[in-house]
Amino acid sequence: MAALLEVRDLTIEFTTKAGIVHAVEGASFDVERGEALGLAGESGCGKTTTALALMRLLPYNGRIVRGSISFAGRSLVPLEEASMRAIRWKEMSIVFQGAMNSLNPVQRVGRQIAEPIILHEDADSDVALKRAGDLLELVGISRNRLNDYPHEFSGGMRQRVMIAMALACDPKLVIADEPVTALDVMIQAQILDLLERLRRELDLAMILISHDLSVLADTCEQVTIMYAGKTMESGKTMDLFTDPKHPYTQGLVGAFPDIRGPRNMPEAIPGDVPSLISPPSGCVFHPRCKFAFDRCSNAEPELSELAPGRRAACFLYPEVTEVPGRSMPIATR
Amino acid sequence: MPGDPSLSIIPRDPKFRGLRDYMISFFGLDRPQWEQFVIYLQRLFTLDWGLSYQDHRPVADILLHDLGWTLLLVGTSTILTVLIGIAIGAYSAIRRGKPFDFVSTGIGIFLYGMPIFWLGLVLQSAFRKNSVFQGWIPWWPALPTSGYYDDRLIPWNWDILHVADAFLHLLLPALTLSLGTLAGISLVMRNSLIDVMTEDFVTTARAKGLSPRQVLRRHILPNGMPPMVSLIALDIAFILGGAYQVEVIFRYQGIGFRTIEAIGSLDYPLLQFIIVIGGAAVVIANLLADFLLLWLDPRIKIS
Amino acid sequence: MGTVEVVKVGGVISPFRARAIVVGRRMQDIGLQVFHNKTAMAGLIILIFFTVLAVAAPLIAPYGPLSAVPDVGPLTLPAPGHPFGTNQFGYDIYSQVIWGTQISLLVGVLAAAVASVIGTAVGLVSGFVGGWIDEVIMRFNDVVLSIPWLVLMIVIAARLNYLDLVGIILVIGLTGWSVTARVVRSQVLSLKERMFVERGRMIGSSNTHILLRHIFPNAFPLIFANTILTVAVSILSESVLAFLNLSVKSNVSWGRIIAEAYQHDALTIGMAEWLIVPGLCIVFLVFGFYLFGYALDEILNPRLRRR
Ligand SMILES: Nc1ncnc2c1ncn2[C@@H]1O[C@H](COP(=O)(O)OP(=O)(O)OP(=O)(O)O)[C@@H](O)[C@H]1O
Ligand SMILES: [Mg+2]
C-alpha cells in the first residue's frame, strides 16, 4: 500500500521585488500511516514553506512550480480550492510555529476549537463545544476554560490548545511546525510527551518540524535534513543521528552538545545560510563545507540511495545502489 | 480682546449711549478681563452659560436647538461613511495589489486631499436648480442646496411631508461630509486589515478550511475593528471640522453655521460655549469608543 | 535589519560606528526605494511641479497677484490674455492662481515644520523618559487631540482679528502637533525596546546622547514621512481659513480665490474656472504630498511592507 503522504520533487518559489526566492527545491519524502517524520534544518531553509505547501496555504506570492503531493491517494497540487478546503483540518491539520499568535485573540478558545467541527462535520454548536471540552481535557486542560480567551492562557497552555484544536476533526496527518520552540525546557518536554502519547493513542501520522535535532530524536521514525531549500539527507532517525553521512548533517549533529559529555562549545558550522535568490552553484552547501572539492562547486549532487531508506546528496558518496548490508563509504573525518 | 462686541449689539451712535453703557455693565464687559474669565468659569460650572450678545437668548437654548441638526447631519454621514468605508477598505485589503485596490486607494487619497468646503461648492453647483448639467442631461436631478427644510413648510411638524423634505435637504450636505471623510476611514481600514491579515491566526483560520469570506468575517474583521473604533473616535474632531464647513456652504444652520455667525458678530459667550460643546462631543465620542472597545476586544480590561 | 550582524562581528566596529553606518545605509536604501516606487515618484513629480510654479511665479504669471488687467473691466469672461477671466476687481484670475501656490506651499511647509518640531520633541521626551512624565504628556496630548482643531483655529484667528503670514503659520502649527507626537512616541518606544534588549544599555553614554545619536536618527525617516503628511493637512487648514476670510489678507491664496468665486456665483455667470481651478490646485498639491508621504510610510513601516 502506498504511503499516506508522498511528496515528490516538490519545488516552491516566491516572487519578490528582489527576485525569485527558490525556497524549496526538489523535496521528496514519504509519511506512512501512524508514523512521524522529522523535518530539520537551520532557520530559513524552507521547512515552514514545505508545510504550508502541503496544505496549499502558500502566501499569495508563493507557488508550487513543480512536483507532486499525493495524500491518501489524491493528488493535491492540481486539486481545486473547494476540494482542498474539505481536506484542510478534516484530514490534515497543522500546529503553527509560535502558538502565541496562532489563536485568534478576540475569540473564546472553545469556539475556536469547535469551529472546524461545525464546519466539517455539520455538528451543531452544542455538540461541537462538548467535543471541544473533551479535546481540552485530552491535552490536560480543564473544560471550564472553554470560555476563556487566548491571552488568559500561558504559552505552554496555548500550545496545548492549538494541539487540541489540531485534533478536532480526527485528522490522518498532523503537521507540527516548531511546536515547542518558544517554550522553556520543562514545558517543551511536556508538550513533546503529549504529542508522542496522542500520536500513539490516536494512531496519527505526523510531520514534526524543528531546527532542534534533540526534539526530533525521541519522536520521529524518519528524519529529513534540509538546507537552503534542498534535501541533504534522509533516513531512519537512529541511523542518521548515530552515523550522519552528509557533512551538513554531521555539522548539525555536532552542534548539539552532549549534556553528559565534557562541556565543549558546540562546533558551529561556519558561515551563513546562502541567499535563496541566487544560490551558490553546484552543491548549495559547498561554501561552508570543510570537505568541499572542485566538483562540488560545478555540479549538483543527486539525492542518492546509500542504503535502503537512507539517502544523501553529496559527492563524498559515489552513487552506490547498494546491496543491503554492505558497509557505506565513510566520510573522511 | 480684539473688537468691541458691544458695537454689534448697539450701533455706535450717541443716541444709544446710555443703553450701551447699561448693556456693557449687564454683560460684565466693564470689568477687568481676568474677572470676566473667573465669572465665566463660575457660571460654566453652575450651568449658567450666559446670554448671547446677539439675540439675548440663553446660549444653551440656542445651541441645543442647533446641536440637534448638527447631530442629524454628522450622525447620518458618519454611519454612511463607516459602513461604506469599511466595505471598501475590506475589499481593497483582500485584493491588495490588484486593480480594485489600486484604483480605490488612488481615489481615496485624492478625495482625502479635497477641501470639504470646495467639494460642497462643487456638489452644490452640480445639483442646484438650473445647473449646468441639467442643460446637458435632461434627467439630471436638482436637490435642495440650503437650509434644513423648505421655508414654506415652517413651522416644523412631525409629518411625512416635513420629514421627507428634511431628508431631501439632508442629502447633499450629508453626501459632501461623507465623501470628505470616507477616504480616511477606508484607507485606515485597508491598512488595519492588511496588518491583521499577516497575523498567524489568519493562516490558522485558512488551514481550518474556512472560505475566504468566512475567514474575513469571523477572524479578520473582528480583529481589525478595535483600531478602527479608536481611530473613528479620534477622527470625530476632524468630522466636526468638516461639518462646520458643510453647514456654512449649505446654510445648514447647525453649530458650525452658528460659529461662523458668532465670529462675525464677536459673540463670545456663544463661541466659548461652542468650544465647550465641541470638546464635550469629542470626549463623549471617545468614551463611547472605549465602551465599544471593551466589548470588541477581550484583552482590554477596565483598569 | 543589518544592525545585529555588524555588531556581532564583535569589537571590530564600535556599536556607535555600526549604528552610524547602518543608519547611513538605510537612508541610501530608502532613497533607492523611493526612486523605484511609482507612487512616491508620482507624488514627487507633482510636488516638483508646484514648487517650480511657486518659485517662478513672477516669471510665469502675466500679472501681479493684486493688480488689475489693463483695459478690462471686473468680472470678464475667460478670453485670451486672461484665460480664467477677471475677478470683481478686474484682477487676472489665472495669475492669481499661480501666485496662490506660494502661500499654500509656504504656509503648508512651515506650519508642518512647526508642528513636527513640537510633536517630535514632545514624542521623543515622552517616549524616552516614560513614567509619570509620559503619562502626563500623553493625557495632555489627548486633550489637545480632542479639541476640534478647526474651531480652535477659527476662534484664534478671529480673536487675533488680523493674521499675518507668521500668525497663520503659528496657528496651524500649534494646533497640529499632537498626531506627530503620538507617532514619534510609539516609534521611540519600539526603538528603545529594540536597542536595550539587543545589547543592554549602552555603557558610558548619557541619555541625551542615546536619544539624540541613536533613537532620533532611527526615528527620523518616519518623522519625515509624517511631516510630509502634516504638510498636506496644513495646506487644507490654510485653505479653509482663507475661505472663511480668516487667513493672510495681503496675499492671494487659493482658498480666498474660491471664496470670491463663491460670493460672485462664478458658475452661474459662466466662470467655472474661477471656482474649479484653484480647488483642483489644492486637491493636486495635497494629493502630491499624500502620495509621497503615504509611499514613504509604506516603505518605512515594516508591518505594512511585509508580505
Ligand atoms: N512570502 C514570502 N515571500 C518571499 N520569501 C519568503 C516568503 N516566505 C518565506 N520566504 C523565504 O523562504 C525561505 C524559507 O522560509 P521558511 O519560513 O520556510 O523557513 P523555515 O525553515 O521555516 O525557517 P524557520 O526555522 O526560521 O521557521 C526563507 O528564505 C524565507 O525568507
Ligand atoms: Mg518556519
Short mmCIF file of C-alpha atoms in Angstrom, two decimals, chain A residues 25-232:
data_model
loop_
_atom_site.label_atom_id
_atom_site.label_comp_id
_atom_site.label_asym_id
_atom_site.label_seq_id
_atom_site.Cartn_x
_atom_site.Cartn_y
_atom_site.Cartn_z
CA GLU A 25 13.75 22.66 -4.44
CA GLY A 26 13.09 19.02 -5.20
CA ALA A 27 11.85 17.93 -1.80
CA SER A 28 10.84 14.27 -1.74
CA PHE A 29 9.66 12.31 1.28
CA ASP A 30 7.02 9.84 2.43
CA VAL A 31 4.99 9.68 5.59
CA GLU A 32 3.46 6.33 6.42
CA ARG A 33 0.23 5.97 8.34
CA GLY A 34 0.81 6.36 12.05
CA GLU A 35 4.41 7.32 11.52
CA ALA A 36 6.27 10.50 12.40
CA LEU A 37 8.63 12.28 10.07
CA GLY A 38 11.01 14.90 11.34
CA LEU A 39 11.98 17.85 9.18
CA ALA A 40 15.10 19.62 10.38
CA GLY A 41 17.41 22.35 9.21
CA GLU A 42 18.63 25.82 10.02
CA SER A 43 16.28 28.78 10.10
CA GLY A 44 15.17 29.86 6.63
CA CYS A 45 15.81 26.56 4.91
CA GLY A 46 12.20 26.14 3.81
CA LYS A 47 10.60 23.97 6.47
CA THR A 48 7.56 26.14 7.06
CA THR A 49 7.22 26.73 3.36
CA THR A 50 7.09 22.99 2.75
CA ALA A 51 4.45 22.57 5.45
CA LEU A 52 2.32 25.38 4.04
CA ALA A 53 2.60 23.92 0.56
CA LEU A 54 1.29 20.56 1.80
CA MET A 55 -1.90 22.31 2.87
CA ARG A 56 -1.79 24.57 -0.17
CA LEU A 57 -1.64 27.63 2.03
CA LEU A 58 1.33 29.41 0.49
CA PRO A 59 1.19 33.18 0.70
CA TYR A 60 -0.01 34.92 -2.43
CA ASN A 61 3.50 35.43 -3.83
CA GLY A 62 4.46 31.78 -3.45
CA ARG A 63 3.64 28.94 -5.80
CA ILE A 64 4.42 25.31 -6.39
CA VAL A 65 6.32 25.24 -9.66
CA ARG A 66 6.73 21.52 -9.97
CA GLY A 67 6.43 18.25 -8.15
CA SER A 68 3.56 16.29 -6.74
CA ILE A 69 1.89 15.81 -3.39
CA SER A 70 -0.16 12.70 -3.06
CA PHE A 71 -2.21 12.42 0.10
CA ALA A 72 -4.37 9.38 0.89
CA GLY A 73 -4.40 8.52 -2.78
CA ARG A 74 -5.34 12.01 -4.00
CA SER A 75 -3.10 14.37 -5.82
CA LEU A 76 -3.21 17.72 -4.05
CA VAL A 77 -1.33 20.00 -6.42
CA PRO A 78 -3.95 20.15 -9.17
CA LEU A 79 -6.89 19.92 -6.75
CA GLU A 80 -9.35 22.82 -6.94
CA GLU A 81 -9.67 25.09 -3.95
CA ALA A 82 -13.09 23.86 -2.80
CA SER A 83 -11.99 20.21 -2.53
CA MET A 84 -8.80 21.34 -0.86
CA ARG A 85 -10.86 23.17 1.77
CA ALA A 86 -12.67 19.95 2.52
CA ILE A 87 -9.34 18.23 3.20
CA ARG A 88 -7.90 21.00 5.35
CA TRP A 89 -8.19 20.24 9.05
CA LYS A 90 -10.55 17.35 8.36
CA GLU A 91 -7.74 15.12 7.14
CA MET A 92 -4.64 17.18 7.57
CA SER A 93 -4.23 19.80 10.29
CA ILE A 94 -1.37 21.96 11.37
CA VAL A 95 0.03 23.47 14.54
CA PHE A 96 1.84 26.61 13.56
CA GLN A 97 5.15 27.93 14.65
CA GLY A 98 4.60 30.20 17.65
CA ALA A 99 1.30 29.38 19.29
CA MET A 100 1.29 32.85 20.78
CA ASN A 101 -0.13 34.30 17.61
CA SER A 102 -1.87 31.32 16.10
CA LEU A 103 -5.03 31.75 18.13
CA ASN A 104 -7.50 34.48 17.37
CA PRO A 105 -7.11 36.89 20.30
CA VAL A 106 -10.71 38.08 20.35
CA GLN A 107 -12.48 34.72 20.18
CA ARG A 108 -13.07 32.28 23.03
CA VAL A 109 -10.89 29.19 22.68
CA GLY A 110 -13.93 26.92 22.87
CA ARG A 111 -15.38 28.49 19.79
CA GLN A 112 -12.06 28.29 18.01
CA ILE A 113 -11.73 24.59 18.69
CA ALA A 114 -15.36 23.97 17.80
CA GLU A 115 -15.18 25.95 14.59
CA PRO A 116 -13.70 23.24 12.34
CA ILE A 117 -16.00 20.61 13.88
CA ILE A 118 -19.03 22.68 12.97
CA LEU A 119 -17.59 23.37 9.56
CA HIS A 120 -16.55 19.87 8.57
CA GLU A 121 -18.95 17.63 10.45
CA ASP A 122 -22.09 19.70 10.29
CA ALA A 123 -22.33 19.37 14.04
CA ASP A 124 -24.46 21.89 15.88
CA SER A 125 -22.60 24.16 18.21
CA ASP A 126 -23.56 22.40 21.47
CA VAL A 127 -22.20 19.11 20.27
CA ALA A 128 -19.11 20.79 18.90
CA LEU A 129 -18.48 22.66 22.14
CA LYS A 130 -18.84 19.45 24.10
CA ARG A 131 -16.25 17.86 21.80
CA ALA A 132 -14.05 20.90 22.31
CA GLY A 133 -14.29 20.32 26.05
CA ASP A 134 -13.28 16.67 25.63
CA LEU A 135 -10.34 17.72 23.49
CA LEU A 136 -9.17 20.24 26.09
CA GLU A 137 -9.23 17.51 28.70
CA LEU A 138 -7.34 15.24 26.34
CA VAL A 139 -4.47 17.73 26.31
CA GLY A 140 -4.70 18.23 30.05
CA ILE A 141 -6.66 21.45 30.38
CA SER A 142 -9.87 21.70 32.37
CA ARG A 143 -13.00 22.08 30.28
CA ASN A 144 -14.00 25.00 32.49
CA ARG A 145 -11.70 27.08 30.41
CA LEU A 146 -13.63 26.75 27.17
CA ASN A 147 -14.92 30.28 27.64
CA ASP A 148 -11.53 31.85 28.21
CA TYR A 149 -9.69 33.97 25.71
CA PRO A 150 -6.19 33.05 24.46
CA HIS A 151 -4.47 35.80 26.44
CA GLU A 152 -5.70 34.15 29.63
CA PHE A 153 -3.52 31.11 28.97
CA SER A 154 0.22 30.64 29.41
CA GLY A 155 2.41 29.92 26.41
CA GLY A 156 2.54 26.20 27.06
CA MET A 157 -1.20 26.01 27.57
CA ARG A 158 -1.82 27.89 24.36
CA GLN A 159 0.28 25.33 22.57
CA ARG A 160 -1.88 22.61 24.13
CA VAL A 161 -4.98 24.43 22.96
CA MET A 162 -3.51 24.50 19.47
CA ILE A 163 -2.85 20.79 19.65
CA ALA A 164 -6.39 20.13 20.88
CA MET A 165 -7.63 22.21 18.00
CA ALA A 166 -5.49 20.29 15.52
CA LEU A 167 -7.11 17.05 16.67
CA ALA A 168 -10.64 18.40 16.46
CA CYS A 169 -11.68 16.56 13.32
CA ASP A 170 -9.66 13.37 13.82
CA PRO A 171 -7.20 14.12 11.05
CA LYS A 172 -4.99 11.48 9.47
CA LEU A 173 -1.97 13.73 9.48
CA VAL A 174 -0.90 16.47 11.85
CA ILE A 175 1.86 18.87 10.89
CA ALA A 176 3.57 20.44 13.89
CA ASP A 177 5.76 23.36 12.89
CA GLU A 178 8.24 24.09 15.66
CA PRO A 179 5.66 23.22 18.29
CA VAL A 180 7.98 23.84 21.23
CA THR A 181 10.44 26.44 20.02
CA ALA A 182 9.30 29.38 22.13
CA LEU A 183 8.78 27.35 25.31
CA ASP A 184 11.05 26.63 28.24
CA VAL A 185 12.69 23.24 28.52
CA MET A 186 10.29 21.69 31.04
CA ILE A 187 7.25 22.70 29.05
CA GLN A 188 8.96 21.53 25.88
CA ALA A 189 9.30 18.07 27.32
CA GLN A 190 5.66 18.05 28.42
CA ILE A 191 4.39 19.09 25.03
CA LEU A 192 6.58 16.57 23.23
CA ASP A 193 5.38 13.81 25.55
CA LEU A 194 1.83 14.86 24.90
CA LEU A 195 2.34 14.77 21.14
CA GLU A 196 4.00 11.39 21.37
CA ARG A 197 1.23 9.95 23.55
CA LEU A 198 -1.56 11.31 21.35
CA ARG A 199 0.14 10.00 18.28
CA ARG A 200 0.24 6.50 19.68
CA GLU A 201 -3.28 6.59 21.11
CA LEU A 202 -4.91 8.10 18.03
CA ASP A 203 -2.65 6.39 15.51
CA LEU A 204 -1.79 9.69 13.90
CA ALA A 205 0.74 10.36 11.22
CA MET A 206 2.79 13.38 12.00
CA ILE A 207 5.31 15.74 10.48
CA LEU A 208 7.37 17.35 13.19
CA ILE A 209 9.34 20.38 12.14
CA SER A 210 12.18 21.71 14.21
CA HIS A 211 15.66 23.10 13.93
CA ASP A 212 16.44 21.31 17.16
CA LEU A 213 17.50 17.74 16.43
CA SER A 214 17.00 16.66 20.03
CA VAL A 215 13.31 17.46 19.68
CA LEU A 216 13.05 15.01 16.80
CA ALA A 217 15.21 12.30 18.28
CA ASP A 218 12.64 10.76 20.59
CA THR A 219 9.58 11.27 18.49
CA CYS A 220 10.28 10.56 14.87
CA GLU A 221 10.90 7.35 12.99
CA GLN A 222 12.25 9.15 9.95
CA VAL A 223 14.15 12.39 9.61
CA THR A 224 14.80 14.61 6.59
CA ILE A 225 17.51 17.23 6.79
CA MET A 226 17.03 20.33 4.68
CA TYR A 227 19.47 23.04 3.76
CA ALA A 228 18.74 26.15 1.68
CA GLY A 229 15.62 24.59 0.23
CA LYS A 230 17.31 21.31 -0.72
CA THR A 231 17.08 17.95 0.92
CA MET A 232 20.55 16.97 2.17
#
